[in-house]
Coordinates of N, CA and C in Angstrom, one line a residue:
V1 N 11.6 -43.2 -23.8 CA 10.0 -42.3 -24.3 C 9.9 -42.2 -26.0
D2 N 8.9 -42.9 -26.7 CA 9.0 -43.1 -27.8 C 10.3 -44.1 -28.2
G3 N 10.9 -44.6 -27.8 CA 11.7 -45.8 -27.7 C 13.4 -45.2 -27.5
Q4 N 12.9 -43.7 -27.2 CA 14.8 -42.8 -26.8 C 15.2 -42.8 -25.5
Q5 N 16.4 -42.6 -25.0 CA 16.4 -42.6 -23.6 C 16.1 -41.3 -23.6
L6 N 15.4 -41.2 -22.3 CA 16.0 -39.5 -21.4 C 17.2 -39.2 -21.3
N7 N 17.5 -37.9 -21.7 CA 19.3 -37.4 -21.6 C 19.2 -37.0 -20.6
F8 N 18.4 -35.9 -20.0 CA 18.4 -34.9 -19.2 C 17.3 -34.5 -18.4
A9 N 16.4 -35.1 -17.6 CA 15.2 -35.1 -16.6 C 15.7 -34.1 -15.8
S10 N 14.4 -32.9 -15.3 CA 14.8 -32.0 -14.4 C 14.2 -32.2 -13.8
N11 N 12.5 -31.6 -13.6 CA 11.9 -31.5 -12.7 C 10.3 -32.4 -12.6
V12 N 9.9 -32.8 -11.9 CA 8.4 -33.4 -11.4 C 7.0 -32.9 -10.4
V13 N 6.6 -33.5 -11.0 CA 5.8 -33.1 -10.1 C 4.2 -33.8 -10.2
A14 N 3.3 -34.4 -9.1 CA 2.3 -35.6 -9.2 C 1.2 -34.9 -8.8
D15 N 0.0 -35.5 -9.5 CA -1.2 -34.8 -9.0 C -2.0 -36.0 -8.5
T16 N -3.1 -35.5 -8.0 CA -3.6 -36.4 -6.7 C -4.0 -38.1 -7.5
D17 N -4.1 -37.4 -8.9 CA -5.0 -39.3 -8.7 C -3.6 -40.2 -9.8
G18 N -3.0 -39.7 -9.0 CA -1.7 -40.5 -9.3 C -0.7 -40.2 -10.6
T19 N -1.5 -39.2 -11.8 CA -0.3 -38.5 -13.1 C 0.7 -38.1 -12.5
I20 N 1.9 -38.1 -13.9 CA 2.8 -37.6 -13.2 C 3.1 -36.8 -14.6
Y21 N 4.2 -35.4 -14.1 CA 4.6 -34.5 -14.6 C 6.0 -34.3 -14.9
F22 N 6.7 -34.2 -15.8 CA 8.2 -33.9 -15.7 C 9.1 -33.9 -16.9
S23 N 9.3 -33.0 -17.1 CA 10.5 -31.8 -17.4 C 11.5 -32.4 -18.4
E24 N 12.0 -32.1 -18.9 CA 13.4 -32.7 -19.9 C 13.9 -31.4 -20.2
S25 N 15.2 -31.3 -19.6 CA 16.0 -29.6 -20.0 C 16.3 -29.8 -20.8
S26 N 16.8 -31.0 -21.7 CA 18.0 -30.5 -23.0 C 17.9 -32.5 -23.5
R27 N 17.9 -32.7 -24.9 CA 18.0 -34.0 -25.6 C 19.1 -33.4 -26.0
R28 N 19.9 -32.5 -26.2 CA 22.0 -32.4 -26.4 C 22.5 -32.4 -25.5
Y29 N 22.2 -32.5 -24.2 CA 23.2 -32.0 -23.7 C 23.0 -32.6 -22.4
P30 N 24.0 -33.2 -21.3 CA 23.7 -33.8 -19.9 C 23.4 -32.7 -19.1
L31 N 23.5 -33.0 -18.0 CA 23.4 -32.1 -16.3 C 25.0 -31.8 -16.5
D32 N 25.8 -32.3 -16.9 CA 27.0 -31.7 -15.8 C 28.1 -30.8 -17.6
D33 N 26.7 -30.5 -18.2 CA 27.2 -29.8 -19.3 C 26.0 -28.8 -19.7
Y34 N 25.9 -28.5 -19.1 CA 24.3 -27.6 -18.9 C 24.5 -26.0 -19.6
M35 N 25.8 -25.9 -19.3 CA 26.0 -24.7 -20.2 C 26.4 -25.0 -21.5
G36 N 26.4 -26.0 -21.9 CA 26.7 -26.4 -23.5 C 25.0 -25.7 -23.9
D37 N 24.5 -26.2 -23.8 CA 23.2 -26.3 -24.0 C 22.3 -24.6 -23.8
I38 N 22.7 -24.1 -22.9 CA 22.2 -22.6 -22.4 C 22.9 -21.5 -23.6
L39 N 23.9 -22.1 -24.2 CA 24.9 -21.5 -24.4 C 24.1 -21.6 -25.7
E40 N 24.0 -22.9 -26.8 CA 23.7 -22.7 -28.0 C 22.3 -22.9 -28.4
H41 N 21.3 -22.8 -27.4 CA 19.6 -22.4 -27.0 C 19.3 -23.3 -28.0
S42 N 18.9 -24.7 -27.8 CA 19.2 -25.7 -28.8 C 17.8 -25.7 -28.9
G43 N 16.8 -25.7 -27.8 CA 15.4 -25.6 -27.5 C 14.8 -27.2 -28.0
T44 N 15.1 -27.8 -27.5 CA 15.1 -29.1 -26.8 C 14.3 -29.7 -26.3
G45 N 14.0 -28.9 -25.5 CA 13.5 -29.5 -23.9 C 12.0 -29.7 -24.0
R46 N 11.3 -30.6 -23.0 CA 10.2 -31.0 -23.2 C 9.5 -31.2 -21.9
L47 N 8.3 -30.9 -22.2 CA 7.0 -31.9 -20.9 C 7.0 -32.5 -21.0
Y48 N 6.5 -33.9 -20.4 CA 6.1 -35.6 -20.1 C 4.9 -35.1 -19.0
R49 N 3.3 -36.5 -19.6 CA 3.1 -36.8 -18.7 C 2.5 -38.0 -18.5
I50 N 2.6 -38.6 -17.6 CA 2.3 -40.1 -17.2 C 1.3 -40.3 -16.6
S51 N 0.5 -40.6 -17.5 CA -0.8 -41.4 -16.8 C -0.7 -43.1 -16.0
P52 N -1.5 -42.8 -14.8 CA -1.3 -44.5 -14.1 C -1.3 -45.3 -15.4
G53 N -0.7 -46.7 -15.8 CA -0.9 -47.1 -16.0 C -0.2 -47.0 -17.6
E54 N -0.1 -45.9 -17.9 CA 0.0 -45.4 -19.0 C 1.7 -45.8 -19.6
H55 N 2.0 -44.6 -20.8 CA 3.6 -44.9 -21.6 C 3.7 -43.1 -21.2
P56 N 4.7 -42.9 -21.1 CA 5.1 -41.2 -21.1 C 4.3 -40.7 -22.3
E57 N 4.0 -39.4 -22.8 CA 3.1 -38.9 -23.8 C 3.8 -37.6 -23.7
I58 N 4.7 -37.2 -24.6 CA 4.9 -35.4 -24.8 C 3.7 -34.5 -25.3
L59 N 3.4 -33.9 -24.1 CA 2.2 -32.6 -24.3 C 3.2 -31.2 -24.7
V60 N 4.6 -30.9 -24.4 CA 5.3 -30.1 -25.1 C 6.6 -30.3 -25.6
D61 N 6.8 -29.6 -26.9 CA 8.2 -29.3 -27.8 C 8.9 -28.4 -27.8
G62 N 9.7 -28.2 -27.6 CA 10.5 -27.0 -28.4 C 11.1 -26.4 -27.3
L63 N 10.9 -26.5 -25.8 CA 11.5 -25.7 -24.7 C 12.7 -25.5 -24.7
E64 N 13.1 -24.2 -24.7 CA 14.0 -23.5 -24.3 C 14.2 -23.8 -22.9
F65 N 15.5 -25.1 -22.8 CA 15.8 -25.6 -21.2 C 14.7 -25.8 -20.4
A66 N 13.8 -26.9 -20.2 CA 12.5 -26.6 -19.6 C 12.9 -27.5 -18.2
N67 N 12.6 -26.5 -17.1 CA 13.2 -26.5 -16.1 C 11.6 -26.7 -15.0
G68 N 12.0 -26.0 -14.1 CA 11.2 -26.1 -13.1 C 9.5 -25.9 -13.2
I69 N 8.7 -27.2 -12.8 CA 7.3 -27.7 -13.3 C 6.4 -27.2 -11.8
V70 N 4.8 -26.4 -12.1 CA 3.9 -26.0 -11.0 C 2.3 -26.2 -11.5
L71 N 1.9 -27.8 -11.2 CA 0.6 -28.0 -11.6 C -0.1 -26.7 -11.0
A72 N -1.2 -26.0 -11.8 CA -2.5 -24.9 -10.9 C -3.2 -25.9 -10.3
P73 N -3.5 -25.7 -9.2 CA -4.5 -26.1 -7.9 C -5.7 -26.3 -8.8
D74 N -6.5 -26.3 -9.6 CA -7.5 -26.2 -10.3 C -7.5 -27.4 -11.6
R75 N -5.9 -27.4 -11.7 CA -5.3 -28.8 -12.9 C -5.9 -28.0 -14.1
S76 N -6.4 -26.9 -14.0 CA -6.5 -26.3 -15.5 C -5.3 -26.2 -16.4
H77 N -3.9 -25.7 -15.6 CA -2.7 -25.9 -16.7 C -1.5 -26.1 -16.0
I78 N -0.5 -26.4 -16.5 CA 0.8 -26.5 -15.7 C 2.3 -25.3 -16.3
L79 N 2.6 -25.0 -15.2 CA 3.6 -23.9 -15.9 C 4.9 -25.0 -16.1
I80 N 5.8 -24.1 -16.6 CA 7.3 -24.9 -17.2 C 8.2 -23.5 -17.1
A81 N 9.4 -23.4 -16.2 CA 10.3 -22.7 -16.8 C 10.8 -22.7 -17.4
E82 N 11.6 -21.6 -18.6 CA 12.3 -21.7 -19.7 C 13.6 -21.0 -19.2
T83 N 14.3 -22.1 -19.1 CA 15.7 -21.1 -18.6 C 16.1 -20.0 -19.0
A84 N 16.9 -21.1 -20.8 CA 16.8 -20.0 -21.4 C 16.3 -19.0 -22.3
A85 N 15.1 -19.0 -22.0 CA 14.3 -17.9 -22.3 C 13.9 -16.7 -21.8
Y86 N 14.2 -17.2 -20.8 CA 13.9 -16.0 -19.3 C 12.0 -15.9 -19.6
R87 N 11.9 -17.0 -19.5 CA 10.0 -17.3 -19.5 C 9.7 -17.9 -18.6
I88 N 7.7 -18.1 -18.2 CA 7.5 -19.2 -17.6 C 6.0 -19.9 -19.0
A89 N 6.7 -20.9 -19.2 CA 5.2 -21.4 -20.1 C 4.3 -22.1 -19.7
R90 N 3.6 -21.7 -19.8 CA 2.0 -22.2 -19.8 C 1.2 -23.1 -20.7
H91 N 0.8 -24.5 -20.5 CA 0.4 -25.5 -20.9 C -0.9 -25.7 -20.6
H92 N -2.2 -25.1 -21.2 CA -3.3 -25.5 -20.7 C -4.1 -26.9 -21.0
L93 N -4.2 -27.9 -19.6 CA -4.9 -28.8 -19.4 C -6.6 -29.2 -19.8
T94 N -7.0 -28.1 -19.5 CA -8.6 -28.2 -19.7 C -9.2 -26.8 -20.3
G95 N -10.2 -27.4 -20.7 CA -11.2 -25.9 -21.1 C -11.2 -25.8 -22.4
P96 N -11.1 -24.4 -23.3 CA -11.3 -24.0 -24.4 C -10.0 -24.5 -25.1
R97 N -8.6 -24.0 -24.3 CA -7.6 -23.3 -24.5 C -7.0 -25.4 -24.7
A98 N -7.3 -26.2 -24.1 CA -7.0 -27.2 -23.5 C -5.7 -27.9 -24.9
G99 N -4.8 -27.9 -24.3 CA -3.8 -28.4 -25.3 C -2.8 -27.0 -26.2
I100 N -3.0 -26.3 -25.7 CA -2.6 -25.2 -26.3 C -1.2 -24.6 -25.7
T101 N 0.0 -23.8 -26.0 CA 1.0 -23.3 -25.1 C 0.8 -21.9 -25.2
D102 N 1.2 -21.4 -24.0 CA 1.5 -19.9 -24.2 C 1.8 -19.4 -22.9
H103 N 2.1 -18.7 -22.6 CA 3.2 -17.9 -21.7 C 2.2 -17.1 -20.2
L104 N 3.1 -17.1 -19.2 CA 2.2 -16.6 -18.0 C 3.2 -15.7 -17.5
V105 N 4.7 -15.8 -17.8 CA 5.1 -14.8 -18.1 C 6.7 -14.5 -18.8
Q106 N 6.9 -13.6 -19.4 CA 7.9 -13.4 -20.5 C 8.6 -12.0 -20.0
N107 N 10.3 -12.4 -20.4 CA 11.4 -11.0 -20.4 C 11.2 -11.5 -18.8
L108 N 11.7 -12.4 -18.5 CA 12.0 -11.7 -16.7 C 14.0 -11.2 -16.7
P109 N 13.6 -10.8 -15.8 CA 15.2 -10.3 -15.3 C 16.3 -10.8 -14.5
G110 N 16.2 -12.2 -14.8 CA 16.8 -13.6 -14.3 C 16.2 -15.0 -15.1
C111 N 17.7 -15.5 -15.0 CA 17.1 -17.1 -15.5 C 16.2 -17.4 -14.4
P112 N 15.1 -18.4 -14.4 CA 14.0 -19.1 -13.9 C 14.5 -20.3 -13.6
D113 N 14.7 -21.0 -12.5 CA 15.2 -23.0 -12.2 C 14.1 -23.6 -11.8
N114 N 14.1 -24.1 -10.8 CA 13.1 -24.7 -10.5 C 12.2 -23.9 -9.6
M115 N 10.5 -24.3 -9.6 CA 9.3 -23.3 -8.9 C 9.4 -24.3 -8.5
G116 N 7.9 -23.8 -7.2 CA 7.5 -24.5 -6.9 C 6.1 -23.6 -6.4
L117 N 5.3 -24.0 -5.9 CA 3.7 -23.9 -5.2 C 3.9 -23.6 -3.7
G118 N 3.7 -22.2 -3.5 CA 3.7 -22.1 -2.1 C 2.5 -22.3 -1.3
S119 N 2.3 -22.4 -0.1 CA 0.8 -22.6 0.8 C 0.2 -21.5 0.9
D120 N 1.1 -20.1 0.6 CA 0.2 -19.1 0.4 C -0.1 -19.1 -0.8
G121 N -0.2 -19.7 -2.1 CA -1.1 -20.0 -3.1 C -0.2 -19.3 -4.4
R122 N 0.9 -18.9 -4.1 CA 2.0 -17.9 -5.2 C 2.7 -18.8 -5.8
I123 N 3.6 -18.8 -6.9 CA 4.3 -19.6 -7.8 C 5.8 -18.9 -7.7
W124 N 6.2 -20.0 -6.3 CA 7.8 -19.2 -6.1 C 8.8 -19.8 -7.2
V125 N 9.7 -18.8 -7.8 CA 10.2 -18.7 -8.9 C 12.0 -18.7 -8.5
A126 N 12.9 -19.7 -8.6 CA 14.4 -19.6 -8.1 C 14.9 -18.6 -9.5
L127 N 15.5 -17.6 -9.4 CA 16.4 -17.1 -10.1 C 17.9 -17.5 -9.7
V128 N 18.6 -18.4 -10.7 CA 19.3 -18.6 -10.6 C 20.5 -17.5 -10.8
S129 N 20.4 -16.7 -11.7 CA 21.3 -15.8 -12.0 C 20.7 -14.3 -12.9
P130 N 20.5 -13.4 -12.7 CA 20.3 -12.2 -13.4 C 20.7 -12.3 -15.3
R131 N 20.1 -11.9 -15.8 CA 20.2 -11.9 -17.3 C 22.2 -11.8 -17.4
N132 N 22.4 -12.3 -18.9 CA 23.9 -11.7 -18.8 C 24.0 -11.0 -20.4
R133 N 24.5 -9.9 -20.3 CA 24.9 -9.2 -21.7 C 24.9 -9.9 -22.5
L134 N 26.4 -10.4 -22.4 CA 27.1 -11.1 -23.6 C 26.3 -12.5 -23.7
L135 N 25.3 -13.1 -22.6 CA 24.6 -14.3 -23.3 C 23.5 -13.8 -24.4
D136 N 22.8 -12.6 -23.8 CA 21.4 -11.7 -24.3 C 22.2 -11.6 -26.3
M137 N 23.5 -11.0 -25.8 CA 23.9 -10.7 -27.6 C 24.4 -12.1 -28.1
L138 N 24.4 -13.5 -27.9 CA 24.6 -14.4 -28.2 C 23.3 -14.9 -29.0
L139 N 22.7 -15.2 -28.7 CA 21.3 -16.2 -28.5 C 20.6 -15.7 -29.6
P140 N 20.7 -14.1 -30.2 CA 19.8 -14.6 -32.0 C 21.2 -14.9 -32.7
L141 N 22.6 -15.3 -32.6 CA 23.1 -15.5 -33.6 C 23.0 -17.1 -34.3
P142 N 23.1 -17.5 -35.2 CA 23.1 -19.0 -35.3 C 23.5 -20.0 -34.8
G143 N 22.6 -21.3 -34.5 CA 23.4 -22.3 -33.4 C 24.7 -22.4 -33.5
V144 N 25.7 -22.5 -35.0 CA 26.6 -22.6 -35.6 C 27.8 -21.6 -34.3
L145 N 27.1 -20.9 -34.5 CA 28.0 -19.6 -33.9 C 28.0 -19.9 -32.8
R146 N 26.8 -20.3 -31.7 CA 26.8 -20.4 -30.8 C 27.5 -21.3 -29.9
R147 N 28.0 -22.5 -30.7 CA 28.7 -23.8 -30.3 C 30.1 -23.3 -30.1
I148 N 30.3 -22.1 -31.0 CA 31.8 -21.8 -31.5 C 32.2 -21.5 -30.3
V149 N 31.6 -20.7 -29.4 CA 31.7 -20.2 -28.0 C 32.2 -21.6 -26.7
R150 N 31.6 -22.1 -27.4 CA 32.1 -23.6 -26.0 C 33.5 -23.5 -26.7
A151 N 34.0 -23.4 -27.3 CA 35.5 -23.7 -27.8 C 36.5 -22.5 -26.8
V152 N 35.8 -21.2 -26.1 CA 36.6 -20.3 -25.8 C 37.0 -20.7 -24.4
P153 N 37.7 -20.7 -24.1 CA 38.6 -21.0 -22.9 C 37.6 -20.3 -21.7
P154 N 36.7 -21.4 -20.5 CA 36.2 -21.2 -19.7 C 36.0 -19.8 -18.6
A155 N 37.5 -19.5 -18.9 CA 37.2 -17.9 -18.1 C 36.5 -16.9 -18.7
L156 N 36.0 -17.0 -20.3 CA 36.0 -15.7 -21.5 C 34.4 -16.6 -21.4
Q157 N 33.8 -17.7 -20.9 CA 32.4 -17.5 -21.3 C 31.8 -16.9 -20.3
P158 N 30.6 -17.1 -20.8 CA 29.7 -15.8 -20.0 C 29.2 -17.0 -18.6
K159 N 28.9 -16.6 -17.3 CA 28.9 -16.8 -16.2 C 27.7 -16.4 -15.3
P160 N 27.1 -16.6 -14.2 CA 26.3 -16.7 -13.5 C 26.6 -15.5 -12.4
A161 N 26.0 -14.8 -12.5 CA 26.5 -13.4 -10.8 C 26.1 -13.9 -9.7
R162 N 27.2 -13.4 -8.5 CA 26.3 -14.3 -7.2 C 25.4 -13.7 -6.7
T163 N 24.2 -14.0 -6.7 CA 23.4 -13.2 -6.4 C 22.3 -14.2 -5.5
T164 N 21.5 -13.9 -4.2 CA 20.0 -15.1 -3.4 C 19.3 -14.3 -4.3
W165 N 18.6 -15.0 -5.6 CA 17.0 -14.1 -5.5 C 16.1 -14.8 -5.9
A166 N 14.5 -14.7 -5.6 CA 13.9 -15.6 -5.9 C 12.4 -14.4 -6.1
Q167 N 11.6 -14.5 -6.7 CA 10.2 -14.4 -7.4 C 9.1 -15.0 -6.8
A168 N 7.8 -14.2 -6.7 CA 6.5 -14.6 -6.1 C 5.5 -14.5 -7.2
Y169 N 4.7 -14.9 -8.2 CA 3.8 -14.3 -8.9 C 2.4 -15.2 -8.4
D170 N 1.3 -14.1 -8.5 CA -0.1 -15.1 -8.8 C -0.1 -15.9 -10.3
F171 N -1.2 -16.4 -10.2 CA -1.6 -16.9 -11.7 C -2.3 -16.5 -12.8
D172 N -2.3 -15.0 -12.7 CA -2.5 -13.8 -13.7 C -1.0 -13.4 -13.9
G173 N -0.2 -14.1 -13.8 CA 1.1 -13.6 -13.9 C 1.6 -12.1 -13.6
S174 N 1.2 -11.7 -13.0 CA 1.7 -10.4 -11.5 C 2.7 -10.9 -10.4
L175 N 3.7 -10.3 -10.4 CA 4.9 -10.1 -9.7 C 4.3 -9.3 -8.1
V176 N 4.8 -10.0 -7.1 CA 3.9 -10.4 -5.7 C 5.3 -10.0 -5.1
H177 N 6.6 -10.9 -4.9 CA 7.4 -10.4 -3.9 C 8.6 -11.0 -5.1
D178 N 9.3 -9.9 -4.9 CA 11.0 -9.9 -5.1 C 12.0 -9.6 -4.6
L179 N 12.3 -10.7 -4.2 CA 13.7 -10.7 -3.3 C 14.8 -10.6 -4.1
Q180 N 15.7 -9.6 -4.0 CA 17.0 -10.2 -3.9 C 18.3 -9.4 -3.5
R181 N 19.3 -9.8 -3.4 CA 20.6 -9.1 -2.7 C 22.1 -9.6 -3.4
P182 N 23.1 -8.7 -3.8 CA 24.2 -9.4 -3.8 C 24.2 -9.9 -2.9
S183 N 25.3 -11.0 -2.7 CA 25.8 -12.2 -2.0 C 26.7 -13.0 -2.0
D184 N 27.7 -12.7 -1.3 CA 29.6 -13.2 -0.6 C 28.7 -14.8 0.0
E185 N 27.4 -15.1 0.8 CA 27.4 -16.1 1.7 C 27.3 -16.7 1.0
Y186 N 25.9 -16.4 0.0 CA 24.9 -17.6 -0.8 C 24.7 -17.4 -2.2
A187 N 24.8 -17.8 -3.0 CA 24.3 -17.7 -4.4 C 23.9 -19.2 -5.4
M188 N 23.3 -18.8 -6.5 CA 22.9 -19.7 -7.4 C 22.2 -20.4 -6.8
V189 N 20.8 -19.4 -6.8 CA 19.2 -19.8 -5.7 C 18.6 -20.8 -6.8
T190 N 19.1 -22.7 -6.8 CA 18.0 -23.0 -7.9 C 16.7 -23.8 -7.6
G191 N 16.3 -23.5 -6.5 CA 15.2 -24.2 -5.6 C 14.7 -23.2 -4.1
A192 N 13.5 -22.9 -4.7 CA 12.5 -21.9 -3.6 C 11.0 -22.6 -3.3
A193 N 10.8 -23.1 -1.9 CA 9.7 -23.2 -1.6 C 9.1 -22.6 -0.2
E194 N 8.0 -22.4 -0.3 CA 7.4 -21.0 0.9 C 6.7 -21.9 1.3
M195 N 6.5 -21.8 2.7 CA 6.1 -22.5 4.1 C 5.7 -21.8 5.5
D196 N 4.3 -21.5 5.3 CA 3.8 -20.6 6.0 C 5.0 -19.0 6.6
G197 N 4.6 -18.7 5.5 CA 5.6 -17.4 5.6 C 7.2 -17.2 5.8
R198 N 7.4 -18.6 5.4 CA 9.2 -18.8 5.2 C 9.3 -19.4 3.8
L199 N 10.7 -18.5 3.7 CA 11.0 -19.4 1.8 C 11.9 -20.0 2.2
Y200 N 12.6 -21.4 1.7 CA 13.7 -22.3 1.7 C 14.0 -21.8 0.2
L201 N 15.3 -21.6 0.8 CA 16.1 -21.8 -1.1 C 17.3 -22.6 -0.7
G202 N 17.6 -23.4 -2.2 CA 18.4 -24.2 -2.1 C 19.5 -23.9 -3.1
S203 N 20.3 -24.3 -3.5 CA 21.7 -23.7 -4.6 C 22.8 -25.1 -5.1
L204 N 22.5 -24.5 -6.6 CA 23.2 -25.6 -6.9 C 24.6 -25.5 -6.7
S205 N 25.1 -24.5 -6.3 CA 27.1 -24.5 -5.9 C 27.1 -24.4 -3.9
E206 N 25.9 -24.2 -3.6 CA 26.3 -23.9 -1.5 C 25.8 -25.1 -1.5
S207 N 26.3 -25.5 0.3 CA 26.0 -26.6 0.9 C 25.5 -26.3 2.0
A208 N 24.4 -25.6 1.7 CA 23.3 -25.4 3.1 C 22.3 -24.9 2.5
I209 N 21.0 -24.7 3.0 CA 19.1 -24.0 2.9 C 19.5 -22.9 3.3
A210 N 19.4 -21.8 2.8 CA 19.1 -20.7 3.1 C 17.5 -20.1 4.0
V211 N 17.4 -19.7 4.6 CA 15.6 -19.4 5.2 C 15.6 -17.5 5.6
V212 N 14.2 -17.3 4.5 CA 14.1 -16.4 4.3 C 12.7 -15.8 4.8
E213 N 12.6 -14.9 6.3 CA 11.4 -14.8 6.5 C 10.3 -13.7 5.5
L214 N 9.9 -13.7 5.0 CA 9.0 -13.2 4.8 C 8.2 -11.8 4.5
P215 N 7.9 -10.9 3.8 CA 7.6 -9.6 4.5 C 5.9 -9.8 4.6
R216 N 5.7 -9.6 5.8 CA 3.9 -9.3 5.9 C 3.6 -8.6 5.2

């Protein structure tokens, strides 16, 4: 993009006209060092668009670890999970606010990862971990001080808590479902996909798919 190789492409969604939207989590760190970006809070995530026959264009820059994306059914806006900022950004594609980026949800209780549009019309969000108190204390510090934490032995660095967690929101930003439980059997949920009353969960660390019957 603009002569630069993508470093950490993350999520993608396609529109019916062939337009593709995708996120890049970090321009400083690769996938196998994702915690480096989380700790540094680099703010180098981006949202891109590729229209049929066109070159990629940057729609949003400066995102805090851009991750899962959802295109609104009416194509009026697109949502992007900002994992390192505990929020879901909203970029307006049409209407009087076209080109403006604001937020659908802020101050989430955990780190949002992948997102998906369910058959129920809800935005399903995988929360990979609850917020970490030590990490929250580090985030306001200058980047150079946060980078020093990378030199600390891994055993002393912030770690994701083991939990199974997914939430669902409507397009007004209201919480509809909040499904969480501590779990020794399944943790680090990074993907949530709903279909016909069932929620399918994927994980960064587990070797299986978890299936949840949703409350009626």
